[in-house]
Structures are given as C-alpha cells and as structure tokens.
mmCIF file of C-alpha atoms and ligand atoms in Angstrom:
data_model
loop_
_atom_site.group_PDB
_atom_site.id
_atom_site.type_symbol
_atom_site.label_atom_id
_atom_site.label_comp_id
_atom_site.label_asym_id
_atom_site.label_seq_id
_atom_site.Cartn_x
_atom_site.Cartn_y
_atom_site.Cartn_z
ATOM 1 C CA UNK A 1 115.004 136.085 105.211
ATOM 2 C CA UNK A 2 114.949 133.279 102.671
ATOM 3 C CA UNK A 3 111.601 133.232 101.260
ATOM 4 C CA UNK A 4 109.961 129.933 102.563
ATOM 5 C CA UNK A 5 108.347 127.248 99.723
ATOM 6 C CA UNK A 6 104.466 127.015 99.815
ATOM 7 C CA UNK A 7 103.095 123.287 100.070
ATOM 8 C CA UNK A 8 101.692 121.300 97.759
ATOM 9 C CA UNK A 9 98.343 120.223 98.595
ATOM 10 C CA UNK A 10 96.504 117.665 97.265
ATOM 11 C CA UNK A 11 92.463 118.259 98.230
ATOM 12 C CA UNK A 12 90.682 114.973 96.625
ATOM 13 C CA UNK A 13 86.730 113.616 97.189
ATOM 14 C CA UNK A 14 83.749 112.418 95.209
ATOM 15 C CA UNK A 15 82.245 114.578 92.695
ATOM 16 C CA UNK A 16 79.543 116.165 95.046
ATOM 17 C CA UNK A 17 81.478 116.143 98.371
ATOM 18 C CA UNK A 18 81.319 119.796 98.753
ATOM 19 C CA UNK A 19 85.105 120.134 97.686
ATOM 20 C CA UNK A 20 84.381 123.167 95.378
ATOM 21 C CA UNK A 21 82.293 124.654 98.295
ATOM 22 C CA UNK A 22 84.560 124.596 101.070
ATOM 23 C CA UNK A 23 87.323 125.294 99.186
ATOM 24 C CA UNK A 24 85.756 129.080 97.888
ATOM 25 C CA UNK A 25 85.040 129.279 101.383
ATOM 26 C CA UNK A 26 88.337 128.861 102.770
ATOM 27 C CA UNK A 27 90.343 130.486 100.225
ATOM 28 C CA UNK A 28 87.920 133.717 100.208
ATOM 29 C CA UNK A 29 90.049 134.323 103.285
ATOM 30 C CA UNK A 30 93.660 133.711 102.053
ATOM 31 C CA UNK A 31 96.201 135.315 100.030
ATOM 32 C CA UNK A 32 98.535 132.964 101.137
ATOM 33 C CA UNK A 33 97.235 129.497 98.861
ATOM 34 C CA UNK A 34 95.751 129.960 95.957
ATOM 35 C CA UNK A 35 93.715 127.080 93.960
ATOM 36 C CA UNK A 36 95.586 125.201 90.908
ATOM 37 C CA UNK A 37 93.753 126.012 87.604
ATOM 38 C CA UNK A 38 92.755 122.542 85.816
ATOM 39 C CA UNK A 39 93.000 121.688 82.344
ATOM 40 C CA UNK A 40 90.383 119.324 81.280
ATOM 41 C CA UNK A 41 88.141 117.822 78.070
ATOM 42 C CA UNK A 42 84.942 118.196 79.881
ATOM 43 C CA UNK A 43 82.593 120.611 78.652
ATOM 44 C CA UNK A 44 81.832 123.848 80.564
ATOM 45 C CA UNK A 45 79.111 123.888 83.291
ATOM 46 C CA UNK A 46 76.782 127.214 83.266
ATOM 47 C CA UNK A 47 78.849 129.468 84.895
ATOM 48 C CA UNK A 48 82.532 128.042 84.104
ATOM 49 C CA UNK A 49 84.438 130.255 82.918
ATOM 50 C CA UNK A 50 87.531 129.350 80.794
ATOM 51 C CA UNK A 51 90.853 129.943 82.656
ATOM 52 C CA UNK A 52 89.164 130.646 85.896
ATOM 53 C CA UNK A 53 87.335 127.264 86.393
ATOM 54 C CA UNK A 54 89.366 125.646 84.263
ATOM 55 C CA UNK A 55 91.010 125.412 81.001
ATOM 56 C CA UNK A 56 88.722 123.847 78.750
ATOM 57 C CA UNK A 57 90.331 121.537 75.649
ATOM 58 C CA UNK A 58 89.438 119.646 73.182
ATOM 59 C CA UNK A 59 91.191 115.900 73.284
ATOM 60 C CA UNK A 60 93.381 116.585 70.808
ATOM 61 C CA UNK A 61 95.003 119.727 72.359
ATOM 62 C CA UNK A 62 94.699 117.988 76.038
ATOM 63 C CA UNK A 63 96.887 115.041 74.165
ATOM 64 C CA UNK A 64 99.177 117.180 73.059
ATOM 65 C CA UNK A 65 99.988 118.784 76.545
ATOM 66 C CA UNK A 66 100.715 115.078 77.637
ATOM 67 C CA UNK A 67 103.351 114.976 74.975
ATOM 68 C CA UNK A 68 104.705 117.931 75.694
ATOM 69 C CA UNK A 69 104.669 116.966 79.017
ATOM 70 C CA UNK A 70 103.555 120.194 80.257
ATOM 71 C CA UNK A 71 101.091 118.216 82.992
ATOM 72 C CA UNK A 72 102.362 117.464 86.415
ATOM 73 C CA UNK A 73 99.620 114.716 86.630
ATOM 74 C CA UNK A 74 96.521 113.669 84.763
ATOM 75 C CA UNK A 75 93.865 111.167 84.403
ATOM 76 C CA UNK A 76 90.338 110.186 82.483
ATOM 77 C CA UNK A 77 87.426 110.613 84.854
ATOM 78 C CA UNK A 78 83.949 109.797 83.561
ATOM 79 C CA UNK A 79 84.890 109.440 80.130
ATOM 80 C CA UNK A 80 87.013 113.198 79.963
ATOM 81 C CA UNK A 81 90.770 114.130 80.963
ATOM 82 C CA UNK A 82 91.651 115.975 83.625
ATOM 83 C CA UNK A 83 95.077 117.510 84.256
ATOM 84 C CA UNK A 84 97.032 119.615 86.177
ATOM 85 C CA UNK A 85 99.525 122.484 84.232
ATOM 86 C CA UNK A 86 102.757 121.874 85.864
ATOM 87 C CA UNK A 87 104.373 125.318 85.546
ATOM 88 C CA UNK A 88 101.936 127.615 87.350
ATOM 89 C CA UNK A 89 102.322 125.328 90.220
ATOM 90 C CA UNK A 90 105.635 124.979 90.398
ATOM 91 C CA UNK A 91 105.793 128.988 90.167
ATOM 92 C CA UNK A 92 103.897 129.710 93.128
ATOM 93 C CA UNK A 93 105.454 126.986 94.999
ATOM 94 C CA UNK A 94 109.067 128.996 94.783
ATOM 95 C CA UNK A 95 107.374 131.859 95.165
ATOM 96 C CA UNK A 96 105.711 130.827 98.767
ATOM 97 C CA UNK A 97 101.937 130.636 97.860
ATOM 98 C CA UNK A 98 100.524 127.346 98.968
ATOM 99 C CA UNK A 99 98.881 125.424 95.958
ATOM 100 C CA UNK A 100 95.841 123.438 96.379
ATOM 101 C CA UNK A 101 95.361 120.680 93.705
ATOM 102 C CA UNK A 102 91.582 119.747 93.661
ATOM 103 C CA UNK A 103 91.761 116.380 91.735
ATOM 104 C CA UNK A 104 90.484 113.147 91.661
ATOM 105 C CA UNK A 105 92.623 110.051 93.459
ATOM 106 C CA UNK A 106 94.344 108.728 90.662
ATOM 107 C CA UNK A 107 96.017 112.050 89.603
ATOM 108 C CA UNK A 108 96.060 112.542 93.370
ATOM 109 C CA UNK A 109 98.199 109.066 93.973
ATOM 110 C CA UNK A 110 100.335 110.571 91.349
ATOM 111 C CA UNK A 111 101.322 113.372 92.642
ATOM 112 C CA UNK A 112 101.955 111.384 96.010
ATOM 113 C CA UNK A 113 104.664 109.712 94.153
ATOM 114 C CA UNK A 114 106.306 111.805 92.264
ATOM 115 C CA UNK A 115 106.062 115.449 94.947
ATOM 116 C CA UNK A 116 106.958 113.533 98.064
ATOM 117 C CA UNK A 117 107.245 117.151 100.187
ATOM 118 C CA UNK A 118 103.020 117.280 99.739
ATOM 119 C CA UNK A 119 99.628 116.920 102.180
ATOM 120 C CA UNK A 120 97.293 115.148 101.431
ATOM 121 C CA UNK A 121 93.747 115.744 102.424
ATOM 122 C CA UNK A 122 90.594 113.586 101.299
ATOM 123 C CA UNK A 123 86.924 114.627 101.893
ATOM 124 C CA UNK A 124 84.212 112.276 103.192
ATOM 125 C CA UNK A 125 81.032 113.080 103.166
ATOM 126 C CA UNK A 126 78.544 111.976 105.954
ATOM 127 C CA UNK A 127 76.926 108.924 103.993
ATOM 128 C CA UNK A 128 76.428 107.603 100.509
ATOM 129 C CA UNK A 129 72.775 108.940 100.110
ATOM 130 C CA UNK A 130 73.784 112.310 101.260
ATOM 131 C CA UNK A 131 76.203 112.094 98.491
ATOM 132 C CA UNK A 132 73.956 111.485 96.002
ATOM 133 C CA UNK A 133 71.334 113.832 97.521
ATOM 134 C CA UNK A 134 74.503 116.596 96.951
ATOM 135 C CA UNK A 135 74.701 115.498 93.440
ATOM 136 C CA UNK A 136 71.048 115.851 92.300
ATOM 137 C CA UNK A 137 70.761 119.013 94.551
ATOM 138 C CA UNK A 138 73.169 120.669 92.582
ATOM 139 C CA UNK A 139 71.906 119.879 89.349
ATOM 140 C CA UNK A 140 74.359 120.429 87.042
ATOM 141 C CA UNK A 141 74.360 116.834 85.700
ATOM 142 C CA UNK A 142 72.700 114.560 83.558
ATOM 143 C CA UNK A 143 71.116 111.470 85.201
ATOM 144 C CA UNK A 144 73.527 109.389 83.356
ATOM 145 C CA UNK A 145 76.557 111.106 84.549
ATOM 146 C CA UNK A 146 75.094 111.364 88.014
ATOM 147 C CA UNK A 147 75.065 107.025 88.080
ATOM 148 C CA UNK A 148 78.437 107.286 86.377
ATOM 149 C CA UNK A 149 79.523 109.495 89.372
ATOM 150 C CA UNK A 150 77.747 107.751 92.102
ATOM 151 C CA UNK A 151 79.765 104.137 91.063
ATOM 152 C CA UNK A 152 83.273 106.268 90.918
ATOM 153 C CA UNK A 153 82.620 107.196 94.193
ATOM 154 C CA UNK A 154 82.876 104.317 95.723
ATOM 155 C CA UNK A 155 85.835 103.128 94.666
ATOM 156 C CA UNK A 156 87.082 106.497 95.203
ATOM 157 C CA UNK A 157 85.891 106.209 99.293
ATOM 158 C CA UNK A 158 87.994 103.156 99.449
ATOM 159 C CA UNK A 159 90.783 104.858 98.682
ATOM 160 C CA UNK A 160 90.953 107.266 101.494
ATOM 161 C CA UNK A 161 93.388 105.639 103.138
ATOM 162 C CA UNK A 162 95.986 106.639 101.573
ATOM 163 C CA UNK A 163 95.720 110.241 102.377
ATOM 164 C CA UNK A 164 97.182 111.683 105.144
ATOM 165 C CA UNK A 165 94.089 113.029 106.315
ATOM 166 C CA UNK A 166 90.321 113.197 106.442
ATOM 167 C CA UNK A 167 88.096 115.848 106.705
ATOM 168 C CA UNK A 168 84.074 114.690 106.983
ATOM 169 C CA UNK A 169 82.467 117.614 105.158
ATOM 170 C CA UNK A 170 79.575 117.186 107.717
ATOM 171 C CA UNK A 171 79.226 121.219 107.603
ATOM 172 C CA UNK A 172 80.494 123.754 105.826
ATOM 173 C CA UNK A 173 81.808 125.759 108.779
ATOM 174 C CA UNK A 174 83.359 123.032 110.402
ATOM 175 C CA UNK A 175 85.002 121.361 107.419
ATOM 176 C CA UNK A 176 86.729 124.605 106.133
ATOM 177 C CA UNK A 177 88.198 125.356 110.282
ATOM 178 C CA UNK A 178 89.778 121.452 109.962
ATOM 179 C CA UNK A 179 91.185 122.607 106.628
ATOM 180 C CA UNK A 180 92.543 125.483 108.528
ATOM 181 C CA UNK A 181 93.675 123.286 111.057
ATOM 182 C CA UNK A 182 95.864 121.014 108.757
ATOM 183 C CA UNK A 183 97.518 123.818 106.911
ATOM 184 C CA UNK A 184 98.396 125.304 110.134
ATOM 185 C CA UNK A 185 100.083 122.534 111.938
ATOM 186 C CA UNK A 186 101.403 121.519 108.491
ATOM 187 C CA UNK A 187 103.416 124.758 107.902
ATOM 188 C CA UNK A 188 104.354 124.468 111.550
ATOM 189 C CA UNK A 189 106.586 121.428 110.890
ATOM 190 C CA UNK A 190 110.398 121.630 112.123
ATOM 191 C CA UNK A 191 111.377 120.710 108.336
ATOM 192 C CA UNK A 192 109.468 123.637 107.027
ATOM 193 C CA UNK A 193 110.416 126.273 109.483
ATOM 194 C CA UNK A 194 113.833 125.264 109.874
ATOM 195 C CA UNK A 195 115.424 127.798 107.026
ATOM 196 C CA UNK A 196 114.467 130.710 108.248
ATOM 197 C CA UNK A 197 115.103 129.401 112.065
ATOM 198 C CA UNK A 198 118.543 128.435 111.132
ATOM 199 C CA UNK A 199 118.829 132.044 109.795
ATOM 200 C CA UNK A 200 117.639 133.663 113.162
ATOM 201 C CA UNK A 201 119.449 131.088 115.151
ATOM 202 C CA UNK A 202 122.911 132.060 113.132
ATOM 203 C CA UNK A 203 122.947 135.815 113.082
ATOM 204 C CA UNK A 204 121.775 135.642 117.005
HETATM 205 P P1 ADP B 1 82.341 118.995 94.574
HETATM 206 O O1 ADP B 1 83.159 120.239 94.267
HETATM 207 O O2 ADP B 1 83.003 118.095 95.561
HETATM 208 O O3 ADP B 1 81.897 118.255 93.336
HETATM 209 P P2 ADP B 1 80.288 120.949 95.377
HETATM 210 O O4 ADP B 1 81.095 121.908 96.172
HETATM 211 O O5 ADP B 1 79.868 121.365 93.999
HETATM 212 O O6 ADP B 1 81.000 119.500 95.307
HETATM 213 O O7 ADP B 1 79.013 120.581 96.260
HETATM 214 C C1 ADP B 1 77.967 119.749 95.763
HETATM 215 C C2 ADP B 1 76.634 120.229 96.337
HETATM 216 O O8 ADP B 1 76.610 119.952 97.738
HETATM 217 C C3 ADP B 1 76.408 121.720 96.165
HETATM 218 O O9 ADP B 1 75.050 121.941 95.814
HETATM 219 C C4 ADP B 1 76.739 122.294 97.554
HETATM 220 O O10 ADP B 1 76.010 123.460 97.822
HETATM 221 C C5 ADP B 1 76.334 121.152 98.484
HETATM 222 N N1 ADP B 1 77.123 121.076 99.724
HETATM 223 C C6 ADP B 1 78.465 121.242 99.885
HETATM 224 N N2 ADP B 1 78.834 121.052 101.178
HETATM 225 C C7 ADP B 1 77.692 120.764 101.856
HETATM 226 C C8 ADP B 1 77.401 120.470 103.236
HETATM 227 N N3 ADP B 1 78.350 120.421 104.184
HETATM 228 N N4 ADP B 1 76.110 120.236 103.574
HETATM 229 C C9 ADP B 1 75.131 120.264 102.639
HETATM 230 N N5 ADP B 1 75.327 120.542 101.321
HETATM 231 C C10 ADP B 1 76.586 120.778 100.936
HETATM 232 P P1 5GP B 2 84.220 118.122 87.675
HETATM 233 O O1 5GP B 2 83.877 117.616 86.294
HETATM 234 O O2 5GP B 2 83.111 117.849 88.682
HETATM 235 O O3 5GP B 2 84.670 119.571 87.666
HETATM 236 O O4 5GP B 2 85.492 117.275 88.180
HETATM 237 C C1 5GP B 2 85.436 115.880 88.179
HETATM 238 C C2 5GP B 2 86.587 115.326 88.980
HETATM 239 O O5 5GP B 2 87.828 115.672 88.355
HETATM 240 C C3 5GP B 2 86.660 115.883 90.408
HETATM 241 O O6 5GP B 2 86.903 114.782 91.285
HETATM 242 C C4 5GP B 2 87.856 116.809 90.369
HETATM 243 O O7 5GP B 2 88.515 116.853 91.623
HETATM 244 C C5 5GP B 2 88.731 116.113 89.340
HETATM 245 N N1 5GP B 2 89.749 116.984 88.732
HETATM 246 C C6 5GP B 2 89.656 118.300 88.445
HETATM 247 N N2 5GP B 2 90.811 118.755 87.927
HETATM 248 C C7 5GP B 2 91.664 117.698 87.912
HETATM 249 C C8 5GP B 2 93.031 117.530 87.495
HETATM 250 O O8 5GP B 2 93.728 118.442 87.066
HETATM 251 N N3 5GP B 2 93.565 116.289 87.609
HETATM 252 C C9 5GP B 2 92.843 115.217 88.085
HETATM 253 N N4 5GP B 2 93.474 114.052 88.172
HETATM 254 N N5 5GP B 2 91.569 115.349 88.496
HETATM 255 C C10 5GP B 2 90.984 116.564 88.392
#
C-alpha cells in the first residue's frame, strides 16, 4: 500500500498558553507525529537542550540559513528569530509521520500560504490574567520579557481567526483529547484516505 503523507500541523498560542505542556503530553503517546525542531537566536532556558529544544544560533548563522534558504518559515519574536528547518519536515512528511510546527502566528500565516495541504490549530487560554498568571508561574522570564510577552499576546489573540481551529487550554486533560480529536477527524478526510482506498477499491 502506498505509504500515506503525514500532515502538516501548525500548533500556534501566546507564550504561556500551555502549548509546550500539552504538546509533551500528547505526543508522549504517539509515534505517529513527532514535534518540528526550531532554530532560533534566543538564548537557552535552564533545561534546553541544543537540538532537542531547539537549535540555538547566533544571528549571524540564523541569517545565513535565511540565505540559504534552508527555513520553511521564520520570524523575529521579542527581539530574537525564530525558524523552522525545512528539510527535516519535509522528510517526515514523505515518510508519513505527522509534523507539528509549534510557532508563533506570523511564521504560522506563512506556512498557511505557502503549505496549503496543512491544519491549523490555535490555543486560547481561559482569560488574559490567567495568561499572565501562566507566565510568572513558570518563571523562566525576566519581568521585562514577561510585559514584552504579555503585549504580543494580544495581538496574537486577535489573530485566531484565521486558524482553522481552537482549542481553549482550560485543562490539560481536556485540551490534549481535542488535539486528539482534530488529528483524528483530520486524517479521516476523503482527500487523505483516498490513495490507499483507490488501491483497495481497484484490486477488489
Ligand atoms: P507555552 O509553551 O505556550 O509557552 P507552557 O507549556 O510553558 O506554555 O506553559 C506555561 C505555564 O503554564 C507552565 O508553568 C505550565 O505548567 C502551565 N500550564 C499549562 N497548561 C496549563 C493549564 N491548563 N492550567 C494551568 N496551568 C497550565
Ligand atoms: P519561546 O522563546 O517561548 O520558546 O518561543 C517564543 C515563541 O516563538 C513561541 O510563540 C513559539 O511558538 C515561537 N516559535 C518557536 N519556534 C518557532 C519557529 O520555528 N518559527 C516561528 N515563527 N515561531 C517559533
């Protein structure tokens, strides 16, 4: 049977949504989808770990990725780029391992352009203050980048609607079964099953 393409999926939210939480949580459980490694000019959190959190640059090597092109999207966030490797995705893709793209909405509006055959998923979070209580309670920023986060976010809320869906990370539980939820009915769809049908249908 013809080995079916994963999907491209675009997971986007404010800093301090709970992306990074659900999404350990969900893929914990899948060898199906795996998570796109970042490249990015930020400097490493306690704990990151380069090539496994991301790939951590200096602005002169990220620039020279963008010349060479070797980015399937990328944008400046809070002062630092942020970009996704092209070829690992496109690997696993043909291979057919979903690929989750964790990245903020104007990489994410991007990739909405230029990989129409994608699903799009943006997380909400129950109310502002609970987003900023998230942001202090994981401490991992300075106060200025927290304000510099908190004013991103809003614009970043208002631009929800251009996602194909939203998932209210509300609870932990609960967000990572609607995630399940998506990717299920997603890889249901006639125009992704209908290789390997065809191939069932025609040696019947
Ligand atoms: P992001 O990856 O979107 O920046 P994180 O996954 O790092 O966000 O989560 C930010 C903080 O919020 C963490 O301390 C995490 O434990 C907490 N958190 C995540 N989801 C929830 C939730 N549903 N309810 C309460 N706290 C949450
Ligand atoms: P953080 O510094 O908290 O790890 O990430 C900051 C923001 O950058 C988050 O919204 C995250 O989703 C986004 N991000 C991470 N990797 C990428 C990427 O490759 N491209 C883009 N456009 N955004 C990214």
């Amino acid at each position: 049977m013809t080995n079916k393409r994963g999907m491209l999926i675009i997971f986007s939210g404010p800093s301090g949504c709970g992306k990074g939480t659900v999404l350990s949580r969900f893929l914990a459980e899948r060898t199906d989808t795996v998570l796109s490694v970042s490249a990015t000019t930020r400097k490493p959190r306690p704990g990151d770990v380069d090539g496994v959190h991301y790939f951590f640059r200096t602005r002169e090597e990220f620039e020279r990725m963008i010349a060479a092109n070797e980015l399937l999207e990328y944008a400046e966030y809070s002062g630092n780029y942020y970009g996704t490797p092209a070829p690992y995705v496109e690997e696993c893709l043909a291979a057919g391992k979903n690929v989750i793209l964790e990245i903020e909405v104007q990489g994410a509006l991007k990739v909405m352009q230029t990989c129409p055959d994608h699903v799009s998923i943006f997380v909400g979070v129950p109310s502002i203050g609970e987003l900023e209580r998230r942001l202090r309670g994981r401490g991992t920023e300075e106060e200025e980048v927290i304000l510099r986060r908190m004013a991103a976010a809003k614009q970043e809320l208002a631009t929800a609607e251009k996602y194909q869906y939203l998932v209210i990370n509300d609870d932990v539980d609960k967000a990572v079964l609607r995630l399940q939820a998506i990717l299920e009915a997603e890889s249901l769809r006639y125009n992704r099953m209908k290789t390997n049908f065809m191939e069932v249908m025609n040696n019947a």
